[in-house]
Short mmCIF file of C-alpha atoms and ligand atoms in Angstrom, two decimals:
data_model
loop_
_atom_site.label_atom_id
_atom_site.label_comp_id
_atom_site.label_asym_id
_atom_site.label_seq_id
_atom_site.Cartn_x
_atom_site.Cartn_y
_atom_site.Cartn_z
CA MET A 1 -0.25 -0.08 0.00
CA LEU A 2 2.83 2.44 1.60
CA MET A 3 4.78 1.00 -1.66
CA THR A 4 2.16 1.69 -4.34
CA ALA A 5 1.58 4.96 -2.58
CA LEU A 6 4.83 6.47 -3.07
CA LEU A 7 5.62 4.64 -6.79
CA LEU A 8 2.18 7.06 -7.67
CA ILE A 9 4.08 10.15 -5.78
CA ALA A 10 6.87 9.07 -8.55
CA ALA A 11 4.99 8.70 -11.34
CA GLN A 12 3.80 12.39 -11.19
CA PRO A 13 5.47 14.93 -12.88
CA PRO A 14 6.89 18.19 -10.98
CA LEU A 15 3.95 20.48 -10.81
CA SER A 16 6.14 23.12 -13.14
CA ASP A 17 5.92 20.37 -15.70
CA ARG A 18 1.98 19.78 -14.64
CA ILE A 19 1.57 23.08 -14.64
CA ALA A 20 3.40 23.41 -18.32
CA SER A 21 0.56 21.24 -20.27
CA LEU A 22 -2.45 23.02 -18.58
CA PRO A 23 -3.90 25.76 -21.66
CA VAL A 24 -2.86 28.75 -22.26
CA ILE A 25 -6.48 30.91 -21.06
CA GLU A 26 -4.92 34.93 -22.44
CA GLU A 27 -8.67 36.22 -21.83
CA MET A 28 -10.48 36.18 -18.85
CA PRO A 29 -11.69 31.81 -18.43
CA ASN A 30 -15.59 31.22 -19.21
CA PRO A 31 -17.59 29.89 -16.35
CA PHE A 32 -19.84 27.82 -18.42
CA LEU A 33 -17.31 25.28 -20.45
CA PHE A 34 -16.39 22.14 -18.32
CA GLN A 35 -12.72 20.96 -18.11
CA ASP A 36 -13.79 18.82 -20.59
CA GLY A 37 -15.20 20.98 -23.38
CA ARG A 38 -18.50 20.78 -22.74
CA THR A 39 -20.86 23.86 -21.35
CA VAL A 40 -23.23 24.70 -19.46
CA ASN A 41 -26.50 24.72 -21.54
CA ASP A 42 -29.29 25.42 -19.15
CA SER A 43 -29.19 26.06 -14.86
CA ALA A 44 -29.31 22.59 -14.39
CA ASP A 45 -26.37 21.92 -15.63
CA TRP A 46 -24.59 25.00 -12.91
CA PRO A 47 -24.21 22.37 -10.10
CA GLU A 48 -22.23 20.19 -11.74
CA ARG A 49 -20.71 23.43 -13.14
CA ARG A 50 -20.00 25.17 -9.73
CA THR A 51 -18.83 22.72 -8.24
CA GLU A 52 -15.81 21.30 -10.49
CA ILE A 53 -14.64 24.91 -9.99
CA LEU A 54 -14.95 25.71 -6.44
CA ASP A 55 -13.21 22.16 -6.46
CA LEU A 56 -10.50 24.22 -9.17
CA VAL A 57 -9.78 27.13 -6.47
CA LEU A 58 -9.26 24.78 -4.13
CA ARG A 59 -6.98 23.00 -5.56
CA TYR A 60 -4.48 25.21 -7.05
CA GLU A 61 -5.28 28.69 -5.19
CA TYR A 62 -7.15 28.47 -1.03
CA GLY A 63 -6.33 24.54 -0.50
CA LYS A 64 -8.62 21.85 0.61
CA LEU A 65 -10.73 21.88 3.88
CA PRO A 66 -12.31 20.29 7.17
CA PRO A 67 -15.36 19.53 6.85
CA ALA A 68 -17.28 21.92 9.47
CA PRO A 69 -16.32 20.33 12.76
CA GLY A 70 -19.89 19.97 14.34
CA ASN A 71 -19.16 21.02 17.99
CA VAL A 72 -19.35 24.48 17.98
CA ARG A 73 -19.86 25.71 21.73
CA ALA A 74 -19.94 29.11 23.07
CA GLU A 75 -17.72 29.29 26.82
CA ASP A 76 -16.34 32.32 29.21
CA ILE A 77 -19.83 34.33 28.39
CA VAL A 78 -19.15 37.46 30.03
CA GLU A 79 -22.32 40.10 29.23
CA ASN A 80 -20.68 43.39 29.21
CA ASP A 81 -22.27 47.29 28.16
CA ASP A 82 -22.75 46.74 24.52
CA HIS A 83 -21.89 42.96 23.28
CA ILE A 84 -21.23 40.08 24.67
CA ALA A 85 -17.83 38.68 24.78
CA LEU A 86 -17.53 34.71 23.84
CA ARG A 87 -14.93 32.23 23.71
CA LEU A 88 -15.61 29.63 20.65
CA ARG A 89 -14.08 26.26 21.36
CA MET A 90 -14.72 23.33 18.11
CA GLY A 91 -12.19 21.27 16.32
CA PRO A 92 -11.54 17.49 17.12
CA GLY A 93 -11.63 16.76 20.72
CA ASN A 94 -13.15 20.76 20.78
CA GLY A 95 -9.06 21.76 20.66
CA PHE A 96 -8.59 25.04 19.90
CA ALA A 97 -11.25 27.85 20.62
CA VAL A 98 -11.55 32.19 18.93
CA ARG A 99 -12.65 35.09 20.98
CA THR A 100 -16.08 36.28 19.95
CA ARG A 101 -18.03 39.54 20.47
CA VAL A 102 -21.71 39.64 19.51
CA TYR A 103 -23.23 42.94 19.34
CA LEU A 104 -27.26 42.97 19.50
CA PRO A 105 -29.04 46.04 18.24
CA GLU A 106 -31.87 47.41 20.67
CA THR A 107 -34.92 47.46 18.59
CA ASP A 108 -37.40 44.12 19.68
CA ASP A 109 -37.54 43.26 15.97
CA ALA A 110 -35.63 39.69 17.45
CA PRO A 111 -34.56 37.54 15.35
CA HIS A 112 -32.07 40.54 14.25
CA PRO A 113 -30.75 40.63 10.59
CA VAL A 114 -26.16 40.01 10.88
CA VAL A 115 -22.83 41.02 9.89
CA VAL A 116 -20.20 38.97 10.67
CA ARG A 117 -16.99 40.20 9.97
CA PHE A 118 -13.11 38.47 11.03
CA GLY A 119 -11.35 39.99 13.18
CA LEU A 120 -12.14 41.67 17.04
CA ASP A 121 -13.34 44.83 16.47
CA GLY A 122 -16.01 46.56 18.24
CA ASN A 123 -15.30 50.06 15.85
CA ARG A 124 -18.05 49.38 12.92
CA ALA A 125 -20.48 47.61 16.18
CA LYS A 126 -22.66 51.15 16.89
CA GLN A 127 -23.11 52.03 13.20
CA ILE A 128 -24.47 48.10 12.29
CA THR A 129 -25.80 48.12 15.05
CA ASP A 130 -27.83 51.48 14.93
CA ARG A 131 -29.29 50.64 11.87
CA GLY A 132 -31.54 47.24 13.22
CA TYR A 133 -28.82 44.68 12.53
CA ALA A 134 -26.55 42.47 14.95
CA TYR A 135 -23.18 41.92 15.05
CA VAL A 136 -20.06 39.87 15.27
CA CYS A 137 -16.75 39.39 15.29
CA PHE A 138 -13.54 37.09 15.83
CA GLU A 139 -10.84 36.81 16.26
CA HIS A 140 -9.44 34.43 13.04
CA ARG A 141 -5.78 34.98 13.64
CA GLU A 142 -6.42 32.20 17.08
CA LEU A 143 -7.17 29.44 14.07
CA ASP A 144 -3.88 30.79 11.53
CA PRO A 145 -0.98 33.00 13.27
CA ASP A 146 -1.44 36.06 10.24
CA THR A 147 2.33 35.23 9.41
CA GLN A 148 4.74 37.40 6.80
CA GLY A 149 7.13 35.35 4.67
CA TYR A 150 7.52 32.13 6.96
CA ASP A 151 4.46 30.30 8.27
CA VAL A 152 3.60 28.83 12.06
CA PRO A 153 0.87 25.81 11.04
CA GLY A 154 -1.98 27.16 13.18
CA PRO A 155 -4.05 25.36 16.16
CA ALA A 156 -6.62 24.65 12.26
CA GLN A 157 -3.78 23.43 10.29
CA ALA A 158 -2.18 21.13 12.99
CA ALA A 159 -5.74 19.98 13.68
CA TYR A 160 -6.75 18.48 11.02
CA PRO A 161 -3.19 17.19 8.75
CA ASP A 162 -4.50 15.94 5.74
CA TYR A 163 -5.74 19.37 4.63
CA ASP A 164 -3.63 21.74 2.64
CA TRP A 165 -5.58 24.37 3.72
CA GLY A 166 -3.87 27.91 3.93
CA ALA A 167 -4.61 30.35 6.27
CA LEU A 168 -7.46 32.11 4.05
CA ALA A 169 -9.06 29.17 4.24
CA VAL A 170 -8.79 28.35 7.48
CA TRP A 171 -10.22 31.71 8.48
CA ALA A 172 -13.27 31.51 6.60
CA TRP A 173 -13.45 28.16 8.22
CA GLY A 174 -13.97 30.14 10.78
CA ALA A 175 -16.45 32.09 9.82
CA SER A 176 -18.81 29.04 8.75
CA CYS A 177 -18.46 27.94 12.43
CA VAL A 178 -18.94 31.07 13.99
CA LEU A 179 -22.29 30.96 11.91
CA ASP A 180 -23.14 27.52 13.49
CA TYR A 181 -23.07 29.39 17.20
CA LEU A 182 -25.12 31.94 15.76
CA GLU A 183 -28.38 29.47 14.22
CA THR A 184 -28.76 28.85 17.65
CA VAL A 185 -28.93 32.86 19.41
CA PRO A 186 -32.57 33.36 19.29
CA GLU A 187 -32.35 37.62 18.22
CA ILE A 188 -30.13 35.78 15.38
CA ASP A 189 -31.61 35.16 11.78
CA ILE A 190 -28.38 34.34 10.05
CA ALA A 191 -31.23 33.15 7.01
CA ARG A 192 -30.11 37.34 6.30
CA SER A 193 -26.61 37.35 7.17
CA VAL A 194 -23.49 39.15 5.75
CA ILE A 195 -19.87 38.06 5.75
CA THR A 196 -17.71 40.64 5.32
CA GLY A 197 -13.41 41.39 5.91
CA HIS A 198 -11.04 44.20 4.98
CA SER A 199 -7.71 43.73 2.69
CA ARG A 200 -6.64 40.01 3.62
CA THR A 201 -9.83 39.35 5.54
CA GLY A 202 -12.44 40.38 2.45
CA LYS A 203 -9.62 37.79 0.55
CA ALA A 204 -11.00 35.27 3.84
CA ALA A 205 -14.88 37.12 3.86
CA LEU A 206 -15.28 36.26 -0.43
CA LEU A 207 -13.79 32.85 -0.39
CA ALA A 208 -16.18 32.19 3.02
CA GLY A 209 -18.83 33.67 0.71
CA ALA A 210 -17.99 31.61 -2.43
CA LEU A 211 -17.99 28.40 0.64
CA ASP A 212 -20.93 28.67 2.81
CA GLU A 213 -24.26 28.80 0.89
CA ARG A 214 -25.32 30.18 4.04
CA PHE A 215 -24.06 33.48 3.87
CA ALA A 216 -27.02 36.10 1.86
CA ILE A 217 -24.60 38.16 1.07
CA VAL A 218 -20.48 38.17 0.31
CA VAL A 219 -18.87 41.52 1.46
CA PRO A 220 -15.32 41.45 0.22
CA ASN A 221 -13.58 45.02 0.99
CA GLY A 222 -10.01 46.17 -0.38
CA SER A 223 -9.43 42.90 -1.08
CA GLY A 224 -7.15 42.80 -4.66
CA CYS A 225 -5.12 40.26 -5.13
CA GLY A 226 -6.35 36.39 -4.38
CA GLY A 227 -9.94 38.53 -4.09
CA ALA A 228 -12.37 39.93 -5.37
CA ALA A 229 -9.23 41.84 -8.18
CA ALA A 230 -8.18 39.22 -11.61
CA PHE A 231 -4.99 37.87 -11.24
CA ARG A 232 -5.07 38.43 -15.50
CA GLY A 233 -3.91 41.40 -16.86
CA ALA A 234 -2.84 42.78 -13.76
CA GLU A 235 -0.35 46.67 -14.88
CA ASP A 236 2.79 47.75 -13.32
CA GLY A 237 1.93 48.78 -9.88
CA VAL A 238 -0.70 46.48 -8.18
CA GLU A 239 -0.13 43.25 -6.46
CA THR A 240 0.23 40.28 -8.83
CA LEU A 241 0.39 36.32 -8.09
CA LYS A 242 3.55 36.39 -8.31
CA LEU A 243 4.43 39.19 -5.72
CA ILE A 244 1.42 36.94 -3.65
CA THR A 245 3.07 34.04 -3.37
CA MET A 246 6.95 35.17 -2.93
CA GLU A 247 8.43 33.23 0.01
CA ALA A 248 8.84 36.38 1.68
CA ARG A 249 5.66 37.23 1.42
CA PHE A 250 2.24 35.42 1.79
CA LYS A 251 2.62 31.87 0.70
CA SER A 252 1.68 31.03 3.38
CA TRP A 253 -1.82 32.44 2.70
CA LEU A 254 -2.80 30.30 -0.03
CA HIS A 255 -1.66 26.81 -1.32
CA ALA A 256 1.71 26.29 -2.02
CA ASP A 257 1.18 24.88 -5.62
CA LEU A 258 -0.27 28.90 -6.53
CA ALA A 259 3.22 30.16 -6.69
CA ALA A 260 3.90 28.23 -9.77
CA PHE A 261 1.90 29.97 -11.20
CA ALA A 262 3.56 33.44 -10.86
CA ASN A 263 5.30 33.52 -14.73
CA ASP A 264 2.39 31.57 -15.97
CA VAL A 265 -0.10 33.06 -15.17
CA GLN A 266 -2.48 32.44 -18.77
CA ARG A 267 -2.86 28.67 -17.35
CA LEU A 268 -4.49 28.78 -14.48
CA PRO A 269 -7.63 27.65 -15.20
CA PHE A 270 -9.38 30.05 -13.24
CA ASP A 271 -9.52 33.77 -12.79
CA GLN A 272 -11.55 35.61 -9.39
CA HIS A 273 -14.52 35.96 -11.38
CA PHE A 274 -14.79 32.39 -10.77
CA MET A 275 -15.09 33.08 -6.87
CA ARG A 276 -18.42 35.93 -7.24
CA ALA A 277 -19.96 33.26 -9.57
CA LEU A 278 -19.55 30.47 -6.31
CA ILE A 279 -21.82 33.14 -4.70
CA ALA A 280 -24.47 33.84 -6.96
CA PRO A 281 -27.75 32.94 -7.37
CA ARG A 282 -26.86 35.76 -3.76
CA VAL A 283 -25.44 38.76 -3.30
CA VAL A 284 -22.20 39.90 -3.93
CA LEU A 285 -21.28 43.28 -3.47
CA ASN A 286 -17.44 44.68 -3.59
CA THR A 287 -16.70 47.84 -1.81
CA ASP A 288 -13.61 49.41 -2.99
CA ALA A 289 -11.45 53.00 -3.49
CA LEU A 290 -9.71 54.12 -6.57
CA GLY A 291 -7.26 55.48 -5.13
CA ASP A 292 -5.98 51.70 -3.95
CA THR A 293 -3.81 51.24 -6.26
CA TRP A 294 -1.86 48.29 -4.87
CA ALA A 295 -5.30 46.72 -4.09
CA ASN A 296 -5.70 46.71 -8.42
CA PRO A 297 -8.99 48.45 -8.66
CA PRO A 298 -9.27 47.51 -12.43
CA GLY A 299 -9.05 44.16 -11.49
CA THR A 300 -11.53 44.44 -9.53
CA GLN A 301 -13.47 45.80 -11.89
CA LYS A 302 -12.35 43.56 -14.34
CA ALA A 303 -14.02 40.68 -12.51
CA TRP A 304 -16.76 42.13 -11.29
CA LEU A 305 -17.91 42.58 -14.79
CA ALA A 306 -16.19 38.90 -16.45
CA ALA A 307 -18.61 37.37 -13.60
CA GLN A 308 -21.85 38.99 -14.80
CA PRO A 309 -22.85 36.66 -16.91
CA VAL A 310 -23.23 33.84 -14.85
CA PHE A 311 -25.86 35.91 -12.25
CA ASP A 312 -28.27 36.63 -16.02
CA PHE A 313 -27.92 33.31 -16.93
CA LEU A 314 -28.83 32.19 -13.64
CA ASP A 315 -31.57 35.75 -13.20
CA VAL A 316 -30.47 37.21 -11.33
CA GLY A 317 -28.02 40.07 -12.45
CA ASP A 318 -28.95 42.58 -10.32
CA ARG A 319 -27.00 40.42 -7.51
CA ASN A 320 -23.40 40.57 -9.17
CA LEU A 321 -22.43 44.44 -7.20
CA CYS A 322 -19.49 46.55 -7.71
CA HIS A 323 -18.72 50.44 -5.59
CA PHE A 324 -15.84 52.06 -5.78
CA ARG A 325 -15.38 55.69 -3.26
CA GLU A 326 -13.00 58.32 -3.75
CA GLY A 327 -9.77 57.62 -1.63
CA GLY A 328 -7.49 54.20 -0.08
CA HIS A 329 -7.26 51.18 1.64
CA ASP A 330 -9.50 51.27 4.41
CA GLN A 331 -12.97 49.85 5.31
CA LEU A 332 -13.80 53.08 6.25
CA PRO A 333 -18.54 54.04 7.91
CA GLU A 334 -18.63 55.10 4.22
CA ASP A 335 -17.65 51.27 2.82
CA MET A 336 -20.51 50.25 5.87
CA ASP A 337 -23.11 52.08 4.58
CA VAL A 338 -22.97 50.49 1.28
CA LEU A 339 -23.04 47.52 2.66
CA LEU A 340 -25.90 48.07 4.92
CA ASP A 341 -27.99 49.27 2.01
CA VAL A 342 -27.84 46.49 0.27
CA ALA A 343 -28.79 45.04 3.80
CA ASP A 344 -31.83 46.76 3.75
CA TRP A 345 -32.14 46.06 -0.14
CA HIS A 346 -32.31 42.50 -0.41
CA PHE A 347 -33.43 41.87 2.85
CA ARG A 348 -35.80 44.75 3.15
CA ASP A 349 -37.01 44.91 0.19
CA GLN A 350 -36.31 48.45 0.48
CA PRO A 351 -35.11 50.62 -2.37
CA LEU A 352 -31.39 51.10 -3.63
CA MET A 353 -30.29 53.98 -1.62
CA SER A 354 -26.03 53.81 -2.72
CA LYS A 355 -24.84 54.84 -5.91
CA PHE A 356 -22.70 52.67 -7.86
CA SER A 357 -21.90 54.37 -11.18
CA THR A 358 -18.28 54.73 -10.39
CA VAL A 359 -15.92 52.73 -11.54
CA PRO A 360 -12.30 52.83 -12.39
CA VAL A 361 -12.08 52.24 -15.67
CA PRO A 362 -15.33 53.93 -17.75
CA ILE A 363 -17.13 51.30 -19.90
C1 GTR B 1 -0.98 44.54 2.10
C2 GTR B 1 -0.61 42.93 0.80
C3 GTR B 1 -1.97 42.27 0.59
C4 GTR B 1 -3.01 42.98 1.58
C5 GTR B 1 -2.98 44.08 3.25
C6 GTR B 1 -3.82 44.09 4.37
O1 GTR B 1 0.00 44.15 2.38
O2 GTR B 1 -0.14 42.82 0.33
O3 GTR B 1 -2.74 41.56 -0.60
O4 GTR B 1 -4.09 42.03 2.53
O5 GTR B 1 -1.41 43.53 2.74
O6 GTR B 1 -4.12 42.82 4.29
O7 GTR B 1 -3.81 44.91 4.54
#
């Protein structure tokens, strides 16, 4: 048995050779084209293609994740003035935990819709609860530390040694564990849930939303490379696949094999519009800034436009949303206002208040 496995490993050509045999796709890959050349003809074909897309992005970009642990439980619950602090314990043998905070609105119309965000940061809580939403944030770095230039496997990777997930995938898995817990909280309605994060956690938010269909609205903010921005066509001065996967930078966020495409982006069998396609027919909204050059605003626009045919095909053309404001790399109150406006529109049937007319490249 072991011998067979060793022979199989030995028989595999090196990754660079296998990548060299992948077809060159200059333009954004066609989301409707199966790997074997078949095309998606009607909506009944979409689930199979969606599964294939998911396999591709996990295989080459983020790594494979374990299933939900099925044992998330709250402990050390402390009631504070404006929030409940707790730790969510999970994993094999309930071996690790993340600090989490729950802020509830004062309105008496529970169960409330909820905004889940990466990072233990109460700064945005009041703006969100004032609009009648619960706000839940968690310390994702307790699942896997955020390192640059080296990798320290965190408790989640250590507990699941058979999975090749990078940090972004661990963090995204954590967001689903938070949702598992919120399902048990009577004041919260997870059928109306939003997942968001900024920058590196914007990338994790996009992935969490792609993976977990319970998130009704997915809002990557300033997520750029490995997030909402296309890899193909990245211009000078922006973060590229080659830069993000450098040993000295953020290789540990992603699957190790992604680096093999550093000089060969055109052989990647997907691009980041596939991440949006995975979210359809749910709502995806990227909130970005025109001055956030490093995060590649034109590339985000490109992936947004390339995903639109999937939303049109599934008859939800208005659920693929892209917002740009003036300014730089941050998740500002005005970004959160756009998120909340979209949530009011989707969950509460209110007219969409935010304006969506500014794009980095005139259409
Ligand atoms: C940068 C990185 C970006 C982005 C950012 C952040 O250094 O190149 O991909 O994630 O960090 O998270 O603030």
